[in-house]
Coordinates of C-alpha atoms in Angstrom, one line a residue:
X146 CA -96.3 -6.0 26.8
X147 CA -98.3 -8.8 27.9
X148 CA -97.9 -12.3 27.5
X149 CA -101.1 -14.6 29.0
X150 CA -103.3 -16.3 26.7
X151 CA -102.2 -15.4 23.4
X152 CA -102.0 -18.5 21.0
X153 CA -98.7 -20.4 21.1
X154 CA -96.7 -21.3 18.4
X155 CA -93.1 -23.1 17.3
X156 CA -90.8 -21.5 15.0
X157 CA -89.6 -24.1 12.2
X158 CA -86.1 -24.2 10.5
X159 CA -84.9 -20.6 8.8
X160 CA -85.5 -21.1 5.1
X161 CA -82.0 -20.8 3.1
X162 CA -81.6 -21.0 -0.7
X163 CA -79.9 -23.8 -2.7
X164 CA -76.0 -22.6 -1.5
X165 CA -77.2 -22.0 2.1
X166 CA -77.3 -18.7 2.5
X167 CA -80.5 -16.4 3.3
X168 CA -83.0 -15.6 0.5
X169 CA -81.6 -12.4 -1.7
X170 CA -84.6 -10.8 -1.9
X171 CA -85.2 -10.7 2.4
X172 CA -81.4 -10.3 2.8
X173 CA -82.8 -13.0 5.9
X174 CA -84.1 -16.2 6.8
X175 CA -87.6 -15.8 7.6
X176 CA -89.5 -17.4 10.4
X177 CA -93.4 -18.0 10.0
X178 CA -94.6 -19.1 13.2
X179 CA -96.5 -22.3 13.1
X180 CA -98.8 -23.2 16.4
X181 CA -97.8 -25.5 18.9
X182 CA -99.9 -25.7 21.8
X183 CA -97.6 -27.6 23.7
X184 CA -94.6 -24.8 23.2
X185 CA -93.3 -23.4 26.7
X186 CA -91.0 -21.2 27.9
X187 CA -88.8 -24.0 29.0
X188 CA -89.1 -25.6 25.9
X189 CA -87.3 -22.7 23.7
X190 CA -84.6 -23.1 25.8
X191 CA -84.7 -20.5 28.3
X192 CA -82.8 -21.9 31.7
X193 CA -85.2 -22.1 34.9
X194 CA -84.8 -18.7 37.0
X195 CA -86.0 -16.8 33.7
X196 CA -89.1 -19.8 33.5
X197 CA -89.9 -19.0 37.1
X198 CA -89.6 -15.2 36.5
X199 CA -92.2 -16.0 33.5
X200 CA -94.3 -17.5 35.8
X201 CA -93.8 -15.1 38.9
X202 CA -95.5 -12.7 36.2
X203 CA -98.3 -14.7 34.9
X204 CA -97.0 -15.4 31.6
X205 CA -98.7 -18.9 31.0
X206 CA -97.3 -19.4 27.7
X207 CA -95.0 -17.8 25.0
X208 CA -96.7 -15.5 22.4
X209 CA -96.2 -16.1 18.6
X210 CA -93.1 -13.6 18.5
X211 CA -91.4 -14.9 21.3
X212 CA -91.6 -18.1 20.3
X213 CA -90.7 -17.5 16.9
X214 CA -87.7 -15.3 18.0
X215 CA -86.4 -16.4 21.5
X216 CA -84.3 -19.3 20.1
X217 CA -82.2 -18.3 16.8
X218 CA -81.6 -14.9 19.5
X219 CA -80.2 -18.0 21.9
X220 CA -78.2 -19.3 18.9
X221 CA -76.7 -15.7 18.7
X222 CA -78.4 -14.5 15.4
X223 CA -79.6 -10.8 14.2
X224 CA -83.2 -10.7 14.8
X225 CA -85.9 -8.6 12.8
X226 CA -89.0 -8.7 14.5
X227 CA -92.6 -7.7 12.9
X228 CA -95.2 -8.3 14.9
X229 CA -98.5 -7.0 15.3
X230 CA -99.1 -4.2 18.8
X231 CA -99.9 -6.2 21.7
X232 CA -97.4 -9.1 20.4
X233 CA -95.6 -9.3 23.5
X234 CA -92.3 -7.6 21.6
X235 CA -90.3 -6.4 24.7
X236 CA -90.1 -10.6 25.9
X237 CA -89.4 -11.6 22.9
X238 CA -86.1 -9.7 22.6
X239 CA -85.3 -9.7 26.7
X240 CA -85.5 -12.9 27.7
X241 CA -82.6 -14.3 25.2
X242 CA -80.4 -11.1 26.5
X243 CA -81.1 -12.0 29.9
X244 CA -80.0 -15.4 29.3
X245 CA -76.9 -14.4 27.3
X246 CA -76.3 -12.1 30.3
X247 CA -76.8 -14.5 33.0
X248 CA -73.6 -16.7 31.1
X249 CA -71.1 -13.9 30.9
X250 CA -72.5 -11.0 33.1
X251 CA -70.9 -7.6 32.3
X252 CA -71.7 -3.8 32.9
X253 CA -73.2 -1.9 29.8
X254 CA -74.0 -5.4 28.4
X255 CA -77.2 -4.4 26.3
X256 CA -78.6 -0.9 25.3
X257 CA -82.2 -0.5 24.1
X258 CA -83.1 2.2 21.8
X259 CA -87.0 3.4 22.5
X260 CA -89.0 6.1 20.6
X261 CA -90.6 7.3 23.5
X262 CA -89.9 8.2 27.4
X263 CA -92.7 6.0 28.6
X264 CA -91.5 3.0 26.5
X265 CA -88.3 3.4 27.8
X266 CA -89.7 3.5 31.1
X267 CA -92.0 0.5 30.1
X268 CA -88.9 -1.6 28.9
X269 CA -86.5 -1.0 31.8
X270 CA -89.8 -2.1 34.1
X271 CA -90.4 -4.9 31.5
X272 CA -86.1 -6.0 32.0
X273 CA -86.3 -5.8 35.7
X274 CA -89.1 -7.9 36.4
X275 CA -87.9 -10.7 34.3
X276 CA -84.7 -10.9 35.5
X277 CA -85.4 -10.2 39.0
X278 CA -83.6 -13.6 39.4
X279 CA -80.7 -13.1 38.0
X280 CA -80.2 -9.6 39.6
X281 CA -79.9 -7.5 36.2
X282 CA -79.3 -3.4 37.0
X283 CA -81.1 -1.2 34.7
X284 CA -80.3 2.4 34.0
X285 CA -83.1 4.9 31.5
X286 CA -81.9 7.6 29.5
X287 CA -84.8 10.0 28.5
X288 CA -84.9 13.3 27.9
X289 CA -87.4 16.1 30.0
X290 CA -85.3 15.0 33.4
X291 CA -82.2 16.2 34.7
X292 CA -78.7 14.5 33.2
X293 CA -76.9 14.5 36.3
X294 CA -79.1 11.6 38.3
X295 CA -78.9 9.9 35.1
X296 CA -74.9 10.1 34.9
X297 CA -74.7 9.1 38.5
X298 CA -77.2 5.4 37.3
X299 CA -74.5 5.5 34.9
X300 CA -71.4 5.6 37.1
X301 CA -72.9 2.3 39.1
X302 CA -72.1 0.0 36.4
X303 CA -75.9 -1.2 35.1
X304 CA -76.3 -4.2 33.1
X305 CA -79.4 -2.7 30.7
X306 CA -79.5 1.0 29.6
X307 CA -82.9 1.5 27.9
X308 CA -82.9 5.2 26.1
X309 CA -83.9 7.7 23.6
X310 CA -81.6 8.6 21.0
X311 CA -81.0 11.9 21.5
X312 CA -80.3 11.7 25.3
X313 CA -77.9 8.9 24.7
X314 CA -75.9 10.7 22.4
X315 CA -75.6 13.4 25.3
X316 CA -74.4 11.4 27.6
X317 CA -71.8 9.8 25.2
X318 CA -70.9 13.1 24.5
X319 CA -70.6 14.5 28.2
X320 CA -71.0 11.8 30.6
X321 CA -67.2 11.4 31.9
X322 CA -66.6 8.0 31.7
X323 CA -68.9 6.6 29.9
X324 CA -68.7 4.6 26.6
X325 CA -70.2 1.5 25.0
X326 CA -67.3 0.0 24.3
X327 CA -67.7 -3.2 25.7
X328 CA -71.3 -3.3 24.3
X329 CA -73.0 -6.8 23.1
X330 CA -76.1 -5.9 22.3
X331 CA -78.3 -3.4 20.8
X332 CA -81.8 -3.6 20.3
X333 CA -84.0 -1.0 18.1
X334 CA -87.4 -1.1 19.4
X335 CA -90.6 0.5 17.8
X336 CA -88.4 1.3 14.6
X337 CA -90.5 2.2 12.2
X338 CA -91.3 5.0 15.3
X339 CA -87.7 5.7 15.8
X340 CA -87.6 7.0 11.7
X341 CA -90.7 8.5 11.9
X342 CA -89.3 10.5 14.3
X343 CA -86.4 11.6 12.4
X344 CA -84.0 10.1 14.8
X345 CA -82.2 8.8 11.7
X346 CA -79.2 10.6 11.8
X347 CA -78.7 10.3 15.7
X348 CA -78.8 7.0 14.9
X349 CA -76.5 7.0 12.6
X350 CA -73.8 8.8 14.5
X351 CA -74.7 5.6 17.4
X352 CA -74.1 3.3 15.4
X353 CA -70.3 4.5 14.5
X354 CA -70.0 4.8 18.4
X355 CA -70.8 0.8 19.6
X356 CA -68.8 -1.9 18.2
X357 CA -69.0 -3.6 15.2
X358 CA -68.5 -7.2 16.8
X359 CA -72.1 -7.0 18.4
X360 CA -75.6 -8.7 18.4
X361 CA -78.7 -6.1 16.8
X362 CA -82.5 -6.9 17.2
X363 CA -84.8 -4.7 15.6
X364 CA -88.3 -4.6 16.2
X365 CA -91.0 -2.9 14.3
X366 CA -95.1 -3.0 13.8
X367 CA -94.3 -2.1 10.2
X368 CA -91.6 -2.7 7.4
X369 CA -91.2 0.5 6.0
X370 CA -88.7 1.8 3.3
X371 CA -86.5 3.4 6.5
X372 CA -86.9 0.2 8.5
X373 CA -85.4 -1.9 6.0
X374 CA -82.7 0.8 4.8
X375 CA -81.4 0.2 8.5
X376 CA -81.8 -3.4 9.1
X377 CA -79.4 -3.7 6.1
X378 CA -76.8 -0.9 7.4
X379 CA -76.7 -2.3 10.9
X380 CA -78.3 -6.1 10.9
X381 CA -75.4 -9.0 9.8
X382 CA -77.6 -11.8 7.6
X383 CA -80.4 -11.3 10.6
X384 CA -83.5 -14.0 11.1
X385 CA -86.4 -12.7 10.1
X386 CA -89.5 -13.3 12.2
X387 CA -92.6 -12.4 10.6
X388 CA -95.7 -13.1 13.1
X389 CA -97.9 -10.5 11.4
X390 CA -97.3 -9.4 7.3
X391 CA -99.9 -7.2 6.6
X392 CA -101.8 -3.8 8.6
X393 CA -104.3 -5.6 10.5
X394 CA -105.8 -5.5 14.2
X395 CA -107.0 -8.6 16.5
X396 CA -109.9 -10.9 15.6
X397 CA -111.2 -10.2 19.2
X398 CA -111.8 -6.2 19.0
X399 CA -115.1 -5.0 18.3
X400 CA -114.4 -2.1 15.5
X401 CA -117.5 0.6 15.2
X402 CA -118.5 3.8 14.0
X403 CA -120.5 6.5 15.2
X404 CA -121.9 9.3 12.1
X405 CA -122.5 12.4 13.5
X406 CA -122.7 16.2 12.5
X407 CA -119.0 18.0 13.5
X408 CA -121.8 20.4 15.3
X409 CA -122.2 17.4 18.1
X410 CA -119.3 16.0 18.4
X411 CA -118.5 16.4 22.2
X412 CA -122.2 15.5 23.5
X413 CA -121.7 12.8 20.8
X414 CA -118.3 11.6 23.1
X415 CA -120.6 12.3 26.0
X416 CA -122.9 10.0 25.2
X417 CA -120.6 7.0 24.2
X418 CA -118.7 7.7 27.4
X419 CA -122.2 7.2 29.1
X420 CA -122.4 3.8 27.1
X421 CA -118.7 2.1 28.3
X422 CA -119.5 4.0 32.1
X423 CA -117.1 1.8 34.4
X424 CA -115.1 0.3 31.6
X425 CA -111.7 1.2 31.4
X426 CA -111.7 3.8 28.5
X427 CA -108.5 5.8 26.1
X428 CA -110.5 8.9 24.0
X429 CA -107.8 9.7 21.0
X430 CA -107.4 13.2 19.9
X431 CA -105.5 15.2 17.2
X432 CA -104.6 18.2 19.1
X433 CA -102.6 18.8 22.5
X434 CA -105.5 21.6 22.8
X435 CA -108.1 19.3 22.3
X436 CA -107.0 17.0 24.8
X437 CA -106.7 19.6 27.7
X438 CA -110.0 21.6 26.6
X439 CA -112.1 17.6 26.4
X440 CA -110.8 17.1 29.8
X441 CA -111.5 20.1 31.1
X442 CA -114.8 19.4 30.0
X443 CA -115.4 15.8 31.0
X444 CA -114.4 16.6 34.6
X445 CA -116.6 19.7 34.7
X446 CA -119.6 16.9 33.5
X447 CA -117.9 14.2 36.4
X448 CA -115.9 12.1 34.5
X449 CA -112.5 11.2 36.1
X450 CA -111.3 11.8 32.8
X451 CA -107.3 12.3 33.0
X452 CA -105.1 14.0 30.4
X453 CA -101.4 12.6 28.8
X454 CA -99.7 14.6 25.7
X455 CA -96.5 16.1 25.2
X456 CA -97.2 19.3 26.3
X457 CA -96.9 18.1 29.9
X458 CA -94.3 17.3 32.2
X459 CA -92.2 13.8 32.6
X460 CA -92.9 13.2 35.8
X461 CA -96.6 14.2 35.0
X462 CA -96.9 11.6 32.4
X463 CA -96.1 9.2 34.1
X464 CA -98.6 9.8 37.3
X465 CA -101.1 9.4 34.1
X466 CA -100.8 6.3 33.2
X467 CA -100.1 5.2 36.6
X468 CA -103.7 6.4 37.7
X469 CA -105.1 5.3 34.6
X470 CA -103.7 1.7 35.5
X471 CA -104.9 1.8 38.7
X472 CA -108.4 3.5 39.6
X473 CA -111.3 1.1 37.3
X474 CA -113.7 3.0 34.9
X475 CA -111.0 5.9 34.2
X476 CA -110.7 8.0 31.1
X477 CA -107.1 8.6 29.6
X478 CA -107.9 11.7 27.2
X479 CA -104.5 11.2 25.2
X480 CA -102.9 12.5 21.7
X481 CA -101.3 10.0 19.4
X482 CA -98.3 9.7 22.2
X483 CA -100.2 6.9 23.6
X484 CA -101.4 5.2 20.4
X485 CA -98.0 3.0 20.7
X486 CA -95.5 0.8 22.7
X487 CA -97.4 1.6 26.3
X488 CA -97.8 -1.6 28.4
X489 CA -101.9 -1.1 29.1
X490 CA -103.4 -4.2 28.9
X491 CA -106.8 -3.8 30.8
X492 CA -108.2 -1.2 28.8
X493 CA -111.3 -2.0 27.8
X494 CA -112.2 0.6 25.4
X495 CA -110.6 3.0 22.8
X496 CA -113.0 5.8 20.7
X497 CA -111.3 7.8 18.2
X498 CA -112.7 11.4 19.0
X499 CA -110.6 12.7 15.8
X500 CA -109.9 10.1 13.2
X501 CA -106.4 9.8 12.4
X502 CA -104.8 11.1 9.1
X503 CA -102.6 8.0 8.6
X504 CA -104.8 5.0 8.9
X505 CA -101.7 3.3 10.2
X506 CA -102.3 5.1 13.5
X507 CA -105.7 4.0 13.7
X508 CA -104.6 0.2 13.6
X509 CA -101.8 1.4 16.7
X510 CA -103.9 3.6 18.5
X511 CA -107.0 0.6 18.8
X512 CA -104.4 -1.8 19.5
X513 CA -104.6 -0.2 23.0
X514 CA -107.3 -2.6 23.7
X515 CA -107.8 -6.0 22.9
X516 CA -104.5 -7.3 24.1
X517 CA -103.2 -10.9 24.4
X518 CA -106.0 -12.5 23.7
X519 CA -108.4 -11.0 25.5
X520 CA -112.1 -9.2 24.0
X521 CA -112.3 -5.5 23.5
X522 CA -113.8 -2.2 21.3
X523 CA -113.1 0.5 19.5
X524 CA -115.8 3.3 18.6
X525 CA -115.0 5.8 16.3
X526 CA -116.5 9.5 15.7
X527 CA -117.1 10.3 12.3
X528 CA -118.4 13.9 11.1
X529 CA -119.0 14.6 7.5
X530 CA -115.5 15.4 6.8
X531 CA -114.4 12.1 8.1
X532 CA -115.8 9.9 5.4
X533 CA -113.1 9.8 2.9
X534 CA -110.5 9.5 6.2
X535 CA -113.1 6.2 7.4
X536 CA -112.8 4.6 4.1
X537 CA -109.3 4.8 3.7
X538 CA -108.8 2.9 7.5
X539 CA -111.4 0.3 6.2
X540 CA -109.2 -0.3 2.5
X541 CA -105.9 -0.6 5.2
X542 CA -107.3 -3.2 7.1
X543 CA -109.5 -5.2 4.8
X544 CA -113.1 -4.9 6.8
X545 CA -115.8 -3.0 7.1
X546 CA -116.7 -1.0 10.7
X547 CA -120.2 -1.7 11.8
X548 CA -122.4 1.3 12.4
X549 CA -122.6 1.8 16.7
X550 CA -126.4 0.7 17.6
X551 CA -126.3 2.1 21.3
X552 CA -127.0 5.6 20.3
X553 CA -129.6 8.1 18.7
X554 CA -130.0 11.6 17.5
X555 CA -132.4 12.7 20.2
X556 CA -130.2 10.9 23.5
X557 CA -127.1 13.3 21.9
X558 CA -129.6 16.5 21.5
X559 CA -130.9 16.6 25.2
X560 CA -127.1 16.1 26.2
X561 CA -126.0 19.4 23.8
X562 CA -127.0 22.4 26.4
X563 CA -125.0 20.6 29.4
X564 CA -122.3 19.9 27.4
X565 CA -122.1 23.1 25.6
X566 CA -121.8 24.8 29.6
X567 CA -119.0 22.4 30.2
X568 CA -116.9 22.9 27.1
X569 CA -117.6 26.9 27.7
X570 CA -116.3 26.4 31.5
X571 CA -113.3 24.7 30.0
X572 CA -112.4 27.4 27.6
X573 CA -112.4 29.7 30.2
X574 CA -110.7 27.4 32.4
X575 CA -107.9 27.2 29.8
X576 CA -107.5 31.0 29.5
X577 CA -107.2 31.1 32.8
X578 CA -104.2 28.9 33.0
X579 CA -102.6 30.4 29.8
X580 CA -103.0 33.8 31.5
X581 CA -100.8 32.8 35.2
X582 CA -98.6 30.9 32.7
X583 CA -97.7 34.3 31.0
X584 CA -97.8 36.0 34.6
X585 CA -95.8 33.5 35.2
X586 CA -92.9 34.1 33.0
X587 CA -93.4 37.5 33.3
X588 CA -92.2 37.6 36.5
X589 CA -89.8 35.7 35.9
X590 CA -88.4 37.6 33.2
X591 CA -88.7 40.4 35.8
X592 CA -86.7 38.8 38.0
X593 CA -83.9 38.1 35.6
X594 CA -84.0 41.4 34.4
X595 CA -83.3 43.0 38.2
X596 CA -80.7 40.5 38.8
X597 CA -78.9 41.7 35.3
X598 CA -79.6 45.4 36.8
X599 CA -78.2 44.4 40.2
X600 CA -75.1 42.8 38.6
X601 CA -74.6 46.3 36.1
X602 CA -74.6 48.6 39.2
X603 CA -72.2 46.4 41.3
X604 CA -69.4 46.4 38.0
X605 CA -70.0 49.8 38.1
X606 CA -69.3 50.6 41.5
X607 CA -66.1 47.6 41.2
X608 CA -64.6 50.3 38.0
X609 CA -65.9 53.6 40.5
X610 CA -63.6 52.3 42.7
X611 CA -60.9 51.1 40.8
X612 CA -59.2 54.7 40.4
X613 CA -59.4 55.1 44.6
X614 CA -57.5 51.6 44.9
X615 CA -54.5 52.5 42.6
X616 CA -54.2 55.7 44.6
X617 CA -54.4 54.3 47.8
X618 CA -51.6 51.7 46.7
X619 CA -49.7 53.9 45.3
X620 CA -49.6 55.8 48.6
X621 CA -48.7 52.9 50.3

């Protein structure tokens, strides 16, 4: 989440019916952001040591979300947020909790429901820099770690607790101690992620955990059937803040295509890397294999190219996108688990390697770049089975790509033989690894195996000696 030089905006009055309650058909009031240049931070009503944390991190002016939603969440109303990726979402829905929290400061005070580990991550980072002032204590709840340093963040009293559903409900469950009880807020972030998910039913059994008497924001890229199935089970009459209505990306990304022959598609990649060399740069594939084997490949061909899919460890994960941050021109060869919700803001770049099948991702996954105002592009691969997937994305978000114009048939051809080495030198690479990962366990197993044989032989000898015992005490 970034907040810099997006265009502002005011929110106007809710709209009611005739007999003052929400519209029927929204089950809400709806906000539509109208643009204020003059709106601030100070302005919505936020007190001054949240204003000087805004400005501490560079956020020169409020985004359309968080202006829209910041003050009916002051007035203590149900929020639901839909905003476009890159919106500036997480501010929008901490900076009124801050300010709740900084008038009646109390332990387990709000609880933030994320999709992912990394937006959880993202959040808790996002919660503790803006209220750096006010001294808020945040504890994350992800899954892929141990629970016990987790129980013991727990057991000092934080403020936040930004978490995954499933891990959550396991430390409800077994956490002595713990309960949310006392909650005041819950926030759903990334919803529409959240039911895709099929967290649902965790959900569900959440909800009947936390009180009733409470304040909900729910935040989502898209209204779905599930999203709004929830926002009526567990949203009172909420505000609804519309910034974005429809599936479409930012009028400052430059959105191309590439048509190539499936038979070239890495030299293809090569080449456009070639084109964007020292820009900041996420390649999107499909498959977990594809994104080990292409970075196999890229680094055999010099490209700092960096790998982040589920198939890797927690602590790894997040050492990727912390280099990717940090070292300029670096690759991020990623599967759709980066395509939402992570804070990125400098990339420059995003090329689609693989399509996606929903053209839904395709709007999340570009939205990588582009952010808060500032220029960026998107290059996509397309083979001959790709068309009907490329047309589909176009219908989605009402435009036409433009054809790429830095690349030719016989720049990709001289590239295919060097490529083709690398990608060969990668498969082997990955065979390699696959074999010590079986080794690996194998020994493993072994090793459990002759502890289960140690402790068979020392029962046996115990019952040998059993009969020699009851003799010898019978003696005595």
């Amino acid at each position: 989440m970034s907040s810099s030089e997006a265009s502002s905006s005011r929110a106007p009055s809710p709209v009611t019916s005739q007999n003052g309650t929400a519209d029927a058909q929204a089950d809400s009031a709806t906000i539509a952001p109208v643009a204020d240049p003059n709106v601030t931070f100070s302005s919505l009503g936020l007190i001054e040591p949240l204003v000087d944390a805004c400005k501490q991190l560079n956020f020169k002016r409020p985004t359309p979300i968080q202006a829209a939603a910041i003050p009916p969440a002051l007035e203590g109303k149900d929020i639901i947020g839909l905003a476009e990726t890159g919106s500036g979402k997480t501010a929008a829905f901490a900076l009124p909790i801050l300010q709740k929290l900084w008038h009646d400061p109390k332990p387990f005070f709000c609880v933030v429901l994320a999709p992912t580990r990394e937006l959880a991550y993202q959040i808790s980072q996002q919660f503790e820099a803006l209220g750096s002032t006010i001294g808020v204590r945040c504890a994350v709840l992800i899954g892929g770690v141990k629970m016990v340093p987790q129980a013991v963040a727990l057991s000092k009293r934080p403020h936040i607790v930004v978490a995954t559903p499933g891990r959550l409900q396991d430390h409800l469950e077994n956490t002595k101690g713990f309960s949310l009880r006392g909650l005041k807020y819950l926030v759903m972030d990334e919803a529409d992620r959240l039911l895709d998910l099929d967290f649902g039913p965790i959900i569900d059994t959440l909800l009947k955990a936390i009180p009733r008497q409470r304040n909900t924001m729910l935040f989502s890229a898209t209204m779905t059937t599930k999203v709004a199935k929830l926002q009526r089970t567990s949203l009172r009459n909420p505000v609804k803040v519309e910034v974005s209505s429809k599936y479409q990306t930012v009028s400052t990304l430059l959105q191309t295509y590439v048509l190539t022959p499936a038979a070239v598609k890495e030299p293809q990649l090569v080449h456009l890397l070639t084109t964007v060399s020292g820009l900041s740069t996420i390649v999107f594939v499909r498959t977990i294999h594809d994104a080990t084997k292409l970075t196999l490949a890229l680094r055999n061909l010099g490209f700092p190219a960096i790998p982040l899919h589920g198939d890797i460890s927690q602590d790894k994960r997040l050492g990727a996108i912390s280099r990717f941050k940090a070292e300029p021109g670096a690759i991020l060869v990623a599967t759709d688990v980066a395509s939402r919700g992570l804070d990125m803001p400098k990339v420059d770049a995003v090329i689609n390697y693989d399509l996606p099948t929903n053209s839904k991702d395709y709007i999340h996954r570009v939205g990588r770049t582009a952010r808060a105002g500032r220029a960026g592009k998107a290059i996509s691969i397309v083979t001959q089975y790709d068309v009907e997937l490329l047309q589909r994305i176009e219908h989605v978000i009402g435009k036409k790509l433009e054809a790429y114009g830095e690349t030719t048939r016989e720049e990709v051809e001289m590239l295919r033989e060097r490529v083709g080495e690398a990608v060969r030198a990668a498969t082997i690479q990955m065979k390699e690894q696959e074999g010590k990962r079986t080794q690996g366990g194998r020994g493993r197993k072994r090793q459990r195996e002759g502890k289960r044989e140690q402790l068979d032989r020392d029962d046996d000898e115990v019952e040998a000696g059993m009969p020699r015992l009851k003799k010898a005490r019978a003696r005595r």
